[in-house]
């Protein structure tokens, strides 16, 4: 993962952004190898996560500020979703 994303996406930062449950569930997706199609361009990472459906996730960083988007209903809000956590852990 890019150095800007590495700086922004520590496990502690992910837990703070996602909350306990989303972090736990995202970690489970990661452990079960449900993240695939990972692509990294500059400071942006894109991947797919297989949950109940296939979700498309984008993570990016500008310095130590991290942005995220996911095709799930939660992934458009302020908090990072479990799918975003899974990609960040990859």
CSV table of C-alpha atoms in Angstrom, one decimal:
chain,number,residue,atom,x,y,z
A,1,UNK,CA,0.0,0.0,0.0
A,2,UNK,CA,1.2,3.6,-0.6
A,3,UNK,CA,3.2,5.3,2.1
A,4,UNK,CA,0.5,8.0,2.5
A,5,UNK,CA,-2.2,5.3,3.0
A,6,UNK,CA,0.2,3.4,5.4
A,7,UNK,CA,0.6,6.5,7.5
A,8,UNK,CA,-3.2,7.2,7.5
A,9,UNK,CA,-4.4,3.6,8.1
A,10,UNK,CA,-2.9,2.3,11.3
A,11,UNK,CA,-5.0,-0.3,13.1
A,12,UNK,CA,-5.8,2.2,15.8
A,13,UNK,CA,-6.9,4.8,13.3
A,14,UNK,CA,-9.1,2.2,11.5
A,15,UNK,CA,-10.7,1.2,14.8
A,16,UNK,CA,-11.5,4.8,15.6
A,17,UNK,CA,-12.9,5.5,12.1
A,18,UNK,CA,-14.9,2.3,11.9
A,19,UNK,CA,-15.9,1.5,15.4
A,20,UNK,CA,-15.5,-1.9,17.1
A,21,UNK,CA,-18.1,-3.9,15.2
A,22,UNK,CA,-17.1,-2.7,11.7
A,23,UNK,CA,-13.5,-3.2,12.5
A,24,UNK,CA,-14.1,-6.8,13.8
A,25,UNK,CA,-16.3,-7.7,10.8
A,26,UNK,CA,-13.8,-6.2,8.3
A,27,UNK,CA,-11.0,-8.1,10.0
A,28,UNK,CA,-13.0,-11.3,9.5
A,29,UNK,CA,-13.5,-10.5,5.8
A,30,UNK,CA,-9.7,-10.0,5.6
A,31,UNK,CA,-8.9,-13.2,7.4
A,32,UNK,CA,-11.3,-15.2,5.1
A,33,UNK,CA,-9.6,-13.8,1.9
A,34,UNK,CA,-12.8,-12.1,0.8
A,35,UNK,CA,-10.8,-9.1,-0.7
A,36,UNK,CA,-9.8,-9.5,-4.3
A,37,UNK,CA,-9.0,-7.4,-7.4
A,38,UNK,CA,-6.7,-5.1,-5.5
A,39,UNK,CA,-5.3,-2.3,-7.6
A,40,UNK,CA,-3.0,0.5,-6.4
A,41,UNK,CA,-2.5,3.7,-8.4
A,42,UNK,CA,-0.5,6.5,-6.6
A,43,UNK,CA,-2.2,7.0,-3.3
A,44,UNK,CA,-5.5,5.3,-4.2
A,45,UNK,CA,-6.3,1.6,-3.6
A,46,UNK,CA,-9.3,-0.1,-5.2
A,47,UNK,CA,-10.6,-3.6,-4.5
A,48,UNK,CA,-13.7,-5.7,-4.3
A,49,UNK,CA,-15.0,-7.4,-1.2
A,50,UNK,CA,-17.3,-10.4,-1.3
A,51,UNK,CA,-19.9,-10.1,1.5
A,52,UNK,CA,-23.6,-10.7,1.0
A,53,UNK,CA,-23.0,-9.0,-2.3
A,54,UNK,CA,-19.9,-7.8,-4.1
A,55,UNK,CA,-18.8,-4.4,-2.9
A,56,UNK,CA,-16.5,-2.0,-4.6
A,57,UNK,CA,-14.1,-0.1,-2.3
A,58,UNK,CA,-11.8,2.9,-2.9
A,59,UNK,CA,-9.4,4.2,-0.3
A,60,UNK,CA,-7.1,7.2,-0.8
A,61,UNK,CA,-4.9,9.5,1.2
A,62,UNK,CA,-3.7,13.0,1.0
A,63,UNK,CA,-0.9,13.3,3.6
A,64,UNK,CA,-2.4,11.8,6.8
A,65,UNK,CA,-6.0,12.4,5.8
A,66,UNK,CA,-7.7,9.3,4.5
A,67,UNK,CA,-10.8,9.1,2.3
A,68,UNK,CA,-13.0,6.1,1.5
A,69,UNK,CA,-16.0,5.1,-0.5
A,70,UNK,CA,-17.8,1.8,-0.8
A,71,UNK,CA,-20.8,0.7,-2.8
A,72,UNK,CA,-22.5,-0.6,0.4
A,73,UNK,CA,-25.1,1.7,2.1
A,74,UNK,CA,-22.7,2.5,5.0
A,75,UNK,CA,-19.7,3.2,2.8
A,76,UNK,CA,-21.0,6.6,1.6
A,77,UNK,CA,-21.0,8.0,5.1
A,78,UNK,CA,-18.4,9.5,7.3
A,79,UNK,CA,-17.4,6.3,9.0
A,80,UNK,CA,-15.4,3.6,7.2
A,81,UNK,CA,-17.4,0.4,6.7
A,82,UNK,CA,-16.4,-3.2,7.3
A,83,UNK,CA,-15.5,-3.6,3.6
A,84,UNK,CA,-13.2,-0.6,3.7
A,85,UNK,CA,-11.6,-2.0,6.8
A,86,UNK,CA,-11.0,-5.4,5.0
A,87,UNK,CA,-9.3,-3.6,2.1
A,88,UNK,CA,-7.2,-1.4,4.4
A,89,UNK,CA,-5.9,-4.5,6.2
A,90,UNK,CA,-4.9,-6.1,2.9
